[in-house]
Coordinates of C-alpha atoms and ligand atoms in Angstrom, one line a residue:
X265 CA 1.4 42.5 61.9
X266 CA 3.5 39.6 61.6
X267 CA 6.7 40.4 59.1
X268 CA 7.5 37.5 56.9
X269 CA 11.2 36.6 57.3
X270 CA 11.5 36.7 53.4
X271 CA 10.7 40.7 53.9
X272 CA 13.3 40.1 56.8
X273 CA 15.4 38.6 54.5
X274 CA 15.1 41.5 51.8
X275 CA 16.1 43.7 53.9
X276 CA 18.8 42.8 55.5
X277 CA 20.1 42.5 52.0
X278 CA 19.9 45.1 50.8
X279 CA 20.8 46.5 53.9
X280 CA 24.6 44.5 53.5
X281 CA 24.4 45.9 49.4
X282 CA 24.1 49.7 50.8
X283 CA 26.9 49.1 53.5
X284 CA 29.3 47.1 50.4
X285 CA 29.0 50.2 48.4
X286 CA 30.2 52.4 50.9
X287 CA 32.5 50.2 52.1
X288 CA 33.8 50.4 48.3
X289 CA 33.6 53.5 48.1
X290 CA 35.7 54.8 50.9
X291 CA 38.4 51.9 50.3
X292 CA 40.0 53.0 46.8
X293 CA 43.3 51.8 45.8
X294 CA 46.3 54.1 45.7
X295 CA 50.1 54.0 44.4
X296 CA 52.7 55.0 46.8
X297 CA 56.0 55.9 44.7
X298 CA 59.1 56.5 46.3
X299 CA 60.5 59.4 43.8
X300 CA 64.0 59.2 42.2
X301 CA 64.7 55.8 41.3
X302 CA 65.6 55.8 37.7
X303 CA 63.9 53.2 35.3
X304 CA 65.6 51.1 32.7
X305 CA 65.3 47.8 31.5
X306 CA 62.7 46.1 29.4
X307 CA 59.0 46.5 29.1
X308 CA 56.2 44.7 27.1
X309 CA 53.7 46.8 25.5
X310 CA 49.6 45.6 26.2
X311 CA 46.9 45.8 23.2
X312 CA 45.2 48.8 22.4
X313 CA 42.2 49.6 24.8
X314 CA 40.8 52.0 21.7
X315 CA 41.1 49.5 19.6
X316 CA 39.9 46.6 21.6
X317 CA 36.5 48.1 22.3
X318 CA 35.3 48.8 18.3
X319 CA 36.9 45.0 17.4
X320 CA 34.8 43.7 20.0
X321 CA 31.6 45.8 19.2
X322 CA 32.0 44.0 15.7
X323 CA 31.7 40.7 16.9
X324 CA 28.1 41.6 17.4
X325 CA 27.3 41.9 13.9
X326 CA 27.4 38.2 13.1
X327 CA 26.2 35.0 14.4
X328 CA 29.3 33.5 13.9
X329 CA 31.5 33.3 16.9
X330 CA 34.8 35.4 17.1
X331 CA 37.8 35.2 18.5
X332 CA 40.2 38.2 19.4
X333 CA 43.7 37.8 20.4
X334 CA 46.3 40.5 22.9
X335 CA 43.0 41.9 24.2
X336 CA 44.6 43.6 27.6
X337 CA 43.3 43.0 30.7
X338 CA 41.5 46.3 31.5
X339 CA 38.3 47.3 33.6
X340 CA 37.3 48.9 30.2
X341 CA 37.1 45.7 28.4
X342 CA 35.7 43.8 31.5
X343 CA 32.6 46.8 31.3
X344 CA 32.5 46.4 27.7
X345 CA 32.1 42.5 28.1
X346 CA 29.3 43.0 30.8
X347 CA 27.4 45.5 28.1
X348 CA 27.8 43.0 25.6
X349 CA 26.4 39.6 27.6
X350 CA 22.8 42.0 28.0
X351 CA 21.9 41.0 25.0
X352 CA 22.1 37.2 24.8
X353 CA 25.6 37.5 23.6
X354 CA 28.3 34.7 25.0
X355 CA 31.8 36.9 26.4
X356 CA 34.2 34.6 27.2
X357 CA 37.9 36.8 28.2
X358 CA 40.8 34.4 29.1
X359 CA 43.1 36.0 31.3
X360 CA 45.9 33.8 30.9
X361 CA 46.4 34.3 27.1
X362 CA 44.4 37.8 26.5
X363 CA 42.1 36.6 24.3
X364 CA 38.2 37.1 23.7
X365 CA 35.6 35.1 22.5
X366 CA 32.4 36.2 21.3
X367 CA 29.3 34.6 19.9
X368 CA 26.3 36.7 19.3
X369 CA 24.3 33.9 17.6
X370 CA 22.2 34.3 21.3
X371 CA 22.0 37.6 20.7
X372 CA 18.1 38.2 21.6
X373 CA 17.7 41.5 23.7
X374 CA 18.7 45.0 21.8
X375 CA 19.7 46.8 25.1
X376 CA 22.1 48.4 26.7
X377 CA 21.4 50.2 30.0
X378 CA 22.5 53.3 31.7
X379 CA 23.8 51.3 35.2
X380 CA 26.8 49.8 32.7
X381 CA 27.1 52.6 29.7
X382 CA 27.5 55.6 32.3
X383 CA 30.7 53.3 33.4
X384 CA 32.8 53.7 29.8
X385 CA 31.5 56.3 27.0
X386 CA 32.4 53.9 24.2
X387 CA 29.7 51.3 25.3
X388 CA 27.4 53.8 23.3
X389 CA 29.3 52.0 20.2
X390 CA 26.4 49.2 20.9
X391 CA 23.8 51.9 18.8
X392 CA 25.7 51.1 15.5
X393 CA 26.6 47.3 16.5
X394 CA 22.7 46.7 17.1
X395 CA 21.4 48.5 14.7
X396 CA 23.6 47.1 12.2
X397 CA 22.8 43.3 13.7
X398 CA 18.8 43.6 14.6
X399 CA 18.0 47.0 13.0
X400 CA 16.8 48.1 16.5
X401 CA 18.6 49.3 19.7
X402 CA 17.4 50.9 23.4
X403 CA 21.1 52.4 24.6
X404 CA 21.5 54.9 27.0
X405 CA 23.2 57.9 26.8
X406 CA 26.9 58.5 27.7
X407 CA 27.1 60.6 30.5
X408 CA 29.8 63.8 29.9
X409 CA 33.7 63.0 31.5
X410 CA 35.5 65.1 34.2
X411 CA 36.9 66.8 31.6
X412 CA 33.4 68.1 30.2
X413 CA 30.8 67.3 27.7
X414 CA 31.1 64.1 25.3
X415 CA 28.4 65.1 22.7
X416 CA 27.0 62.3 20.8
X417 CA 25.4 64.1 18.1
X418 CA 27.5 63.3 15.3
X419 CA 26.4 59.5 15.9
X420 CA 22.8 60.2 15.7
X421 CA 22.9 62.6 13.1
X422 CA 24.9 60.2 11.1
X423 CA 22.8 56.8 11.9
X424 CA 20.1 59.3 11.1
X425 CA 22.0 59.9 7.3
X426 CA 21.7 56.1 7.2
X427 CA 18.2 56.0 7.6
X428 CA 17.6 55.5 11.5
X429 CA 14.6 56.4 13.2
X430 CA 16.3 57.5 16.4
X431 CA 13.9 58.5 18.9
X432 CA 15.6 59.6 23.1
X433 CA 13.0 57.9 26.0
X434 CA 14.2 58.2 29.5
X435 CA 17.8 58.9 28.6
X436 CA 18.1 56.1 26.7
X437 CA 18.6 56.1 22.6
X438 CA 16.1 54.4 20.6
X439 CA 17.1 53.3 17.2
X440 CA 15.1 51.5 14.5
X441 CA 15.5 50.9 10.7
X442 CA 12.9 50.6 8.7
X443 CA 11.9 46.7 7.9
X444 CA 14.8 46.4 10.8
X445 CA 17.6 47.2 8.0
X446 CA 19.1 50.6 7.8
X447 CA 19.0 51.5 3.9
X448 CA 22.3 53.5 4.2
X449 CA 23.4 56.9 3.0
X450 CA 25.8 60.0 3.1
X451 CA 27.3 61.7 6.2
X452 CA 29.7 64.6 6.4
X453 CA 30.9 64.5 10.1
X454 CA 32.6 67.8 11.8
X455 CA 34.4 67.4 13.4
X456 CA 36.1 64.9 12.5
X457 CA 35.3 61.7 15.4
X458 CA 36.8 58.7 16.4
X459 CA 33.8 57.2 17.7
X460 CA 31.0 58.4 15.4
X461 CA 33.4 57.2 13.1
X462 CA 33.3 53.3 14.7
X463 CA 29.5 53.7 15.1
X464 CA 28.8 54.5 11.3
X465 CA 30.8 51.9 10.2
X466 CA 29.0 49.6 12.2
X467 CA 25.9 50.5 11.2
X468 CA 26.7 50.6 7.3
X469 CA 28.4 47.7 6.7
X470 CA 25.1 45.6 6.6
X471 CA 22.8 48.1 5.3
X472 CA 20.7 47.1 2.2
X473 CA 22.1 50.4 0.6
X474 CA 25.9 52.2 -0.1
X475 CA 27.0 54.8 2.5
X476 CA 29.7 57.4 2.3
X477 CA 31.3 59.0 5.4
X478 CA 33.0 62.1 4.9
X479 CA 35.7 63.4 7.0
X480 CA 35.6 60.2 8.8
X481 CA 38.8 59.3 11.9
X482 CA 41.7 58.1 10.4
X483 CA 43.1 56.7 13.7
X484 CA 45.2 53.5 13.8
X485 CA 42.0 52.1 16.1
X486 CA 39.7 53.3 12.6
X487 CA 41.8 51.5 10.6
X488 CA 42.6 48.4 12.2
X489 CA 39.0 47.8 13.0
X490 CA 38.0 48.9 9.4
X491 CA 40.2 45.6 8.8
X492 CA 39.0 43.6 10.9
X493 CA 35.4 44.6 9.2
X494 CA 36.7 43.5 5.9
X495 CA 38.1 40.3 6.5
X496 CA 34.4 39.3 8.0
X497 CA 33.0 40.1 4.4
X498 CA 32.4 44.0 4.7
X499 CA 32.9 45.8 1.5
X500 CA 34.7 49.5 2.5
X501 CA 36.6 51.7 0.3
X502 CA 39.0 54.0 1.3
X503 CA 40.3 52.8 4.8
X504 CA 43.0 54.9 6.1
X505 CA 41.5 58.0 4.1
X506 CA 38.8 60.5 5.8
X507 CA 36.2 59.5 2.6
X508 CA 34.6 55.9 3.2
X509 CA 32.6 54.1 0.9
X510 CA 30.3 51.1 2.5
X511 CA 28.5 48.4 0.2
X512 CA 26.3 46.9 2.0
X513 CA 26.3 43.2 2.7
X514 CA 23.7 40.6 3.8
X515 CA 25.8 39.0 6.3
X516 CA 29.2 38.4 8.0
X517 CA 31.4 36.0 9.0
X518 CA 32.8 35.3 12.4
X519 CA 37.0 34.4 13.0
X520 CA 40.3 34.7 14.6
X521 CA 41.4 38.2 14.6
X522 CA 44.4 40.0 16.2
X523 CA 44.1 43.6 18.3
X524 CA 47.0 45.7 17.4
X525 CA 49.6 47.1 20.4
X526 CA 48.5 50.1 22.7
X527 CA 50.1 53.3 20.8
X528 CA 49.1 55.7 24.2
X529 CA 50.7 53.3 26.5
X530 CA 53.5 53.1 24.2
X531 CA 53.4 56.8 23.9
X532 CA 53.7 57.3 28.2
X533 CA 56.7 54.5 28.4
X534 CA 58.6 56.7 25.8
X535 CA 57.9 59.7 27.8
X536 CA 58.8 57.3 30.9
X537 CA 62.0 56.8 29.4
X538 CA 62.8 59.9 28.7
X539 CA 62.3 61.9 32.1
X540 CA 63.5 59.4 34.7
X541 CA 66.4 57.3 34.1
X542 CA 69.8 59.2 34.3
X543 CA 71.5 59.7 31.1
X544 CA 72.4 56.9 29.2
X545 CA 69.7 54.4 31.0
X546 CA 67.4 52.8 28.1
X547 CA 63.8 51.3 28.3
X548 CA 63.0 48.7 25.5
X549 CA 59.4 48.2 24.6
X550 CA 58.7 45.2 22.7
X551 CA 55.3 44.5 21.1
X552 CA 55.0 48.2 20.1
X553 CA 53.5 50.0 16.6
X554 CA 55.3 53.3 16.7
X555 CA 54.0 54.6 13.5
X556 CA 50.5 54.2 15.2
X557 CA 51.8 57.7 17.4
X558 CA 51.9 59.2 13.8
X559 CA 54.6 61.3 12.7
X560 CA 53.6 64.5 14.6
X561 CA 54.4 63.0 18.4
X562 CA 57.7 61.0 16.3
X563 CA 59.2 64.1 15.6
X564 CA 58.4 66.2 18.8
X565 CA 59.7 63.5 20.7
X566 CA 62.9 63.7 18.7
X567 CA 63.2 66.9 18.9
X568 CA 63.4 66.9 22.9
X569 CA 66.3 65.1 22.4
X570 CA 65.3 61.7 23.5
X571 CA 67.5 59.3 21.9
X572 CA 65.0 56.8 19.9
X573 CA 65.4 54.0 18.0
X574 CA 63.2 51.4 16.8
X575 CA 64.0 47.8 15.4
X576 CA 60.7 45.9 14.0
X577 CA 58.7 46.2 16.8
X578 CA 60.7 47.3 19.1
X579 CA 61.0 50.8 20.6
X580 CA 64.3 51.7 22.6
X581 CA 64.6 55.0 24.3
X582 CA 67.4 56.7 26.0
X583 CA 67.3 59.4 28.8
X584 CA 69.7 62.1 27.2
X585 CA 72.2 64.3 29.0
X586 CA 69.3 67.2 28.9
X587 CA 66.0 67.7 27.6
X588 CA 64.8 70.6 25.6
X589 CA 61.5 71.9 25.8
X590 CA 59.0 71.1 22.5
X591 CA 55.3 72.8 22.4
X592 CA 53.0 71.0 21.1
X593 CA 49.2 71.2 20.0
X594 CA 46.7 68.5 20.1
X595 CA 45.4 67.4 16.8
X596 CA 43.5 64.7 15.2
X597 CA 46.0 61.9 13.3
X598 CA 48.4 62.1 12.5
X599 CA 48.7 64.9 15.1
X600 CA 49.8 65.0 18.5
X601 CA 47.4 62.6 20.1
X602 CA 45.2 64.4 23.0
X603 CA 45.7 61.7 25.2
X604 CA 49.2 62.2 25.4
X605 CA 49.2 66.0 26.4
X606 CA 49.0 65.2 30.3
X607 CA 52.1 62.8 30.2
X608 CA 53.7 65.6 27.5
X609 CA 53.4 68.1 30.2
X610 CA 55.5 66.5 32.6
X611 CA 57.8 65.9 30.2
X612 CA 58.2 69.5 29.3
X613 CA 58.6 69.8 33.3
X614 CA 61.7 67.8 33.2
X615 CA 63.4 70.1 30.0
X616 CA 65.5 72.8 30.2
X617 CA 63.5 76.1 29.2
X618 CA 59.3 76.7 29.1
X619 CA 57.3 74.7 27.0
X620 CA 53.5 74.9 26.1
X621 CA 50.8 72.3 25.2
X622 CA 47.9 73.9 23.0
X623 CA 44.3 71.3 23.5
X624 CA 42.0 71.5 20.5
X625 CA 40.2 68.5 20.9
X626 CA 39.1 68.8 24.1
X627 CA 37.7 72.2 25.4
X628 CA 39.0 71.4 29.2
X629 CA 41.2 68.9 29.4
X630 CA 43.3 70.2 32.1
X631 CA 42.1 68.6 35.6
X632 CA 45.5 67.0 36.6
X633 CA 47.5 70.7 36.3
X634 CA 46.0 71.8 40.2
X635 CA 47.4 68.6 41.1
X636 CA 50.8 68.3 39.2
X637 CA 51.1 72.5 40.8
X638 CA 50.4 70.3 44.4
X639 CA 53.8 69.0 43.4
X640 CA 55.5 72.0 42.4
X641 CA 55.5 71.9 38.8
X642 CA 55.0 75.5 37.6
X643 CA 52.0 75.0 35.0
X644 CA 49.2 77.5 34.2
X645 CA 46.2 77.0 31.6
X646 CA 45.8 80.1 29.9
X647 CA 42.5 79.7 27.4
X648 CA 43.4 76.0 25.4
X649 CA 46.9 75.9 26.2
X650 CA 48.7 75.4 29.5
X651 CA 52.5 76.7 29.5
X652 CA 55.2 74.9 31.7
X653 CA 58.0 76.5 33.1
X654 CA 60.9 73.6 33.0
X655 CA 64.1 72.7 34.8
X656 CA 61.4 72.3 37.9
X657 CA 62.7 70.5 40.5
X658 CA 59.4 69.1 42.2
X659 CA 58.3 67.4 45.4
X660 CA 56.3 64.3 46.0
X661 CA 52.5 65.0 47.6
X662 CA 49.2 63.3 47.8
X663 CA 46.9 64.0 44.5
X664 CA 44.1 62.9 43.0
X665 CA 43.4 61.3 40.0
X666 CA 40.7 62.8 38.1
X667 CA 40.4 60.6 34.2
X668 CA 42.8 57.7 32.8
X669 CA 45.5 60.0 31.3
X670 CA 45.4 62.7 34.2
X671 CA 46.2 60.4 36.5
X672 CA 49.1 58.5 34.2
X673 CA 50.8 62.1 34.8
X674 CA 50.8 62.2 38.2
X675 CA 52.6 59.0 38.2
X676 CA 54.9 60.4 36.0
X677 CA 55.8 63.0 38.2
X678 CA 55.8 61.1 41.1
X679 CA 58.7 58.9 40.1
X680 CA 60.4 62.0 39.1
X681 CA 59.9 63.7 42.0
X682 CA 61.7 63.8 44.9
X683 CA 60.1 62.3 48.4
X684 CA 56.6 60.1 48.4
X685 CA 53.6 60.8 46.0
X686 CA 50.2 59.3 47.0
X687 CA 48.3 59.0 43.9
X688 CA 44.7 58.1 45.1
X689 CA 41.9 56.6 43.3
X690 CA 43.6 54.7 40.3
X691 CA 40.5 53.1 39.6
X692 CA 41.2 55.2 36.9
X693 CA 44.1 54.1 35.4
X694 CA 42.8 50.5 35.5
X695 CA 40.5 51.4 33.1
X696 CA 43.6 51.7 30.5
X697 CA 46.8 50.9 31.5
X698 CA 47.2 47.1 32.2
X699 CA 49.3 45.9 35.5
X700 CA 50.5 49.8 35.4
X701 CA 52.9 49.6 38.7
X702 CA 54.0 45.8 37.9
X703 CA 55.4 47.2 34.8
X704 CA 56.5 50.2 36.3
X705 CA 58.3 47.9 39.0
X706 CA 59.9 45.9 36.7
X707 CA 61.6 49.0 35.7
X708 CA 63.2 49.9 39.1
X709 CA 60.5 52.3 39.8
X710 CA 59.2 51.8 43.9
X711 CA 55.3 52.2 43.2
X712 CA 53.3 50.0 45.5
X713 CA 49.1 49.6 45.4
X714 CA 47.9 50.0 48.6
X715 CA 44.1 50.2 49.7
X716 CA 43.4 53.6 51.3
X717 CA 40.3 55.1 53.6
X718 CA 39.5 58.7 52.6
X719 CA 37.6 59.1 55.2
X720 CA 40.1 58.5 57.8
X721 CA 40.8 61.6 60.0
X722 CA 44.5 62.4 59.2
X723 CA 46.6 60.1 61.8
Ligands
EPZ62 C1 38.2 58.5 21.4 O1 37.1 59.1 22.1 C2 39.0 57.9 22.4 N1 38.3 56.9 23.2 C3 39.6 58.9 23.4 O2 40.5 58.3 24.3 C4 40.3 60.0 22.5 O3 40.7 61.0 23.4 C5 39.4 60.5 21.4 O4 38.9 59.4 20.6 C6 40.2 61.5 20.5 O5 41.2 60.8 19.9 C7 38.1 55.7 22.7 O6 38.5 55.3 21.6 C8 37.3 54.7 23.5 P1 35.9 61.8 19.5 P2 35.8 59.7 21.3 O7 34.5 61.5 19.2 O8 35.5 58.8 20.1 C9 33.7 65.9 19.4 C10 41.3 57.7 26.4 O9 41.9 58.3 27.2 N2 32.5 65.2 19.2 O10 36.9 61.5 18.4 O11 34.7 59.9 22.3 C11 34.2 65.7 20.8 O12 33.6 66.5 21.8 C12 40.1 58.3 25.7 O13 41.6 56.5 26.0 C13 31.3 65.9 18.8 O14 31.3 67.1 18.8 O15 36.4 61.0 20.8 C14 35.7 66.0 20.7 O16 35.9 67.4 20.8 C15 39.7 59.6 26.2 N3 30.2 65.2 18.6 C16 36.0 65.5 19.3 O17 34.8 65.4 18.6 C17 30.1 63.9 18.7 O18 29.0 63.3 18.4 C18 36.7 64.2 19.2 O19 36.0 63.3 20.0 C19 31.3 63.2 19.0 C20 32.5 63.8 19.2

């Protein structure tokens, strides 16, 4: 049987796709840090992936195009981008100047599938976004994190409270609104979620109907995308407050809107700051919105005995003589922000005395201590909290980065430490930290990207 070359054809490609993916997968980058070198100097602060990702899922909900400035370069918002352009939607990003530009006016295909939401959790924000747009949606479910289940319910349950038919096919979500236009309604979520929050929103603010959320977010991402919201014609009462009333409005206009400045990134250079220059050494942070850590993290921080300052939006931080040891406990805002407890932990490392950090929003989010203990840090998880016995003096190893703000720690400590740490697969902090070791550089620390086998036999 003669085999067309087109079947040839086919199958050498693929053949080459199988072999690329391998390839990609045993060549992940790493950072090599050379420990000890203490940081100071000036750094700028890049706009808030958490924010980013709702002001961009709002776009969709007019067909008017929209602009969005000091949107950082991050694989999170490249993912994001990829979801969006399934539907029809034009997603132009300009490196050069950060900025975004969206027009869902093409918008024609309701879908967002599992190959691209499995990537980044928040692309499930495209339920509310489509529903809210079209009145119909096909979005595949989230998959959980490596630190445990992400439940989705409160979003369903809530878009359910609006007057969703939500129906699950295959893994995927399948919303529709009767007459394709939610009629709106009344949701008390618990607990209280950031993103459930973002999806309702986005679901409400064109429903025929009102809608009230009940102990909705009150993160600066809520807020500022609440904002963004109104100045496209939404009509919401209460921003800022854990009760939001929706009117619903026929349409929405498109614009030129601004993202607001990373508060977690800010949150790690501060800690940065703190643990590795010698005393006296200060890191500026420009671009930054401090109040956006809330009050909770302001204080602790303070209390380590970190000498802060800030001036407009500015942040300047001095390494003191000595750290003291603060416990903390996770909360929603204005608590202590959960996605600052790995890089808190290393901190409390670096203090004179034992320190704990309680998790309440998370049931497990502990996957960098085995590899911060690698280095010698003396840390053990005991039920939600993990205690930290400071003063340590700790060694540079290879580790493994597990999530985005695990593996931020273990650059921490390795520029602490003393000797070489081999962070390997930052893949994951390119999801959230924008130009990371260029940053970290410019500060005097010696962290190098390199491409690394980990399948190579140990030389
Ligand atoms: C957002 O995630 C952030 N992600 C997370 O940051 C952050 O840790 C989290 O808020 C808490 O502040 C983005 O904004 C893209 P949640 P989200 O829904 O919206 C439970 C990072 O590192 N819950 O507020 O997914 C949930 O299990 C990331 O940048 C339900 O029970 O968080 C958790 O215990 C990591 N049912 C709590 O609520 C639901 O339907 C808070 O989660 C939804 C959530």
């Amino acid at each position: 049987m003669r085999i067309s070359r087109e079947h040839d054809t086919r199958r050498f490609d693929s053949t080459v796709a199988k072999l690329r993916k391998r390839v990609s997968q045993r060549f992940m980058d790493r950072f090599v840090i050379q420990g000890g070198h203490h940081l100071s100097g000036t750094v700028t602060i890049s706009g808030s992936k958490n924010t980013a990702l709702p002001l961009m899922s709002a776009a969709l909900l007019t067909d008017e195009p929209v602009q969005i400035s000091n949107i950082p370069d991050l694989k999170d918002i490249t993912t994001f981008s990829r979801v969006m352009a399934v539907t029809g939607t034009s997603v132009e990003y300009n490196r050069d100047n950060g900025t975004i530009r969206i027009d869902a006016g093409t918008l024609n295909n309701p879908v967002a599938p599992y190959e691209l939401v499995k990537r980044m959790r928040a692309s499930f924000y495209m339920l509310g976004a489509l529903l809210g747009r079209v009145g119909k949606a096909r979005v595949s479910l989230p998959g959980g994190c490596a630190w445990g289940p992400r439940p989705v319910g409160l979003h369903i349950d809530g878009l359910k409270a609006f007057g969703a038919t939500i129906d699950l096919d295959q893994g995927y979500v399948v919303g529709s609104a009767p007459g394709d236009r939610l009629p709106g309604g009344i949701f008390k979520m618990e607990p209280s979620s950031v993103g459930a929050t973002v999806n309702l929103l986005l679901a409400a603010v064109t429903a025929a109907g009102g809608s009230r959320i009940e102990n909705a977010a009150i993160e600066p991402d809520v807020v500022v995308f609440s904002e963004m919201l109104q100045k496209m014609g939404a009509v919401i009462h209460g921003i800022g407050t854990p009760i939001l009333e929706i009117e619903g409005v026929d349409k929405l206009s498109g614009g030129n809107f601004y993202n607001c400045s990373d508060r977690i990134e800010l949150g790690t250079f501060m800690i940065a700051a703190a643990i590795s220059g010698k005393p006296g050494d200060e890191i500026a942070m420009f671009n930054a919105e401090p109040r956006h850590l809330g009050d909770t993290f302001l204080d602790k921080f303070k209390e380590t005995g970190a000498e802060i300052r800030t001036d407009g939006s500015t942040v300047y931080v001095k390494t003191p003589e000595k750290l003291s040891a603060v416990s903390v406990t996770t909360e929603i805002f204005p608590g202590f922000p959960t996605d600052l407890q790995a890089q808190w932990t290393v901190l409390l490392a670096c203090c004179d005395g034992n320190g704990k950090v309680r998790e309440t929003i998370y049931p497990d989010r502990f996957k960098h201590i085995p590899e911060l203990r690698r280095m010698g840090i003396n840390a053990i998880v005991v039920g939600d909290e993990v205690v930290v016995e400071g003063g340590g003096v700790f060694q540079g190893a290879q580790v493994m980065s597990t999530d985005l703000r695990a593996s931020v720690s273990l650059v921490l400590a390795g520029m602490v430490a003393s000797g070489t740490t081999y962070v390997q697969r930052v893949y994951h902090l390119d999801r959230g930290y924008e130009n990371l070791e260029g940053k970290l550089a410019g500060l005097g620390a010696r962290v190098v990207r390199e491409q690394f086998d980990e399948w190579a036999d140990p030389s």
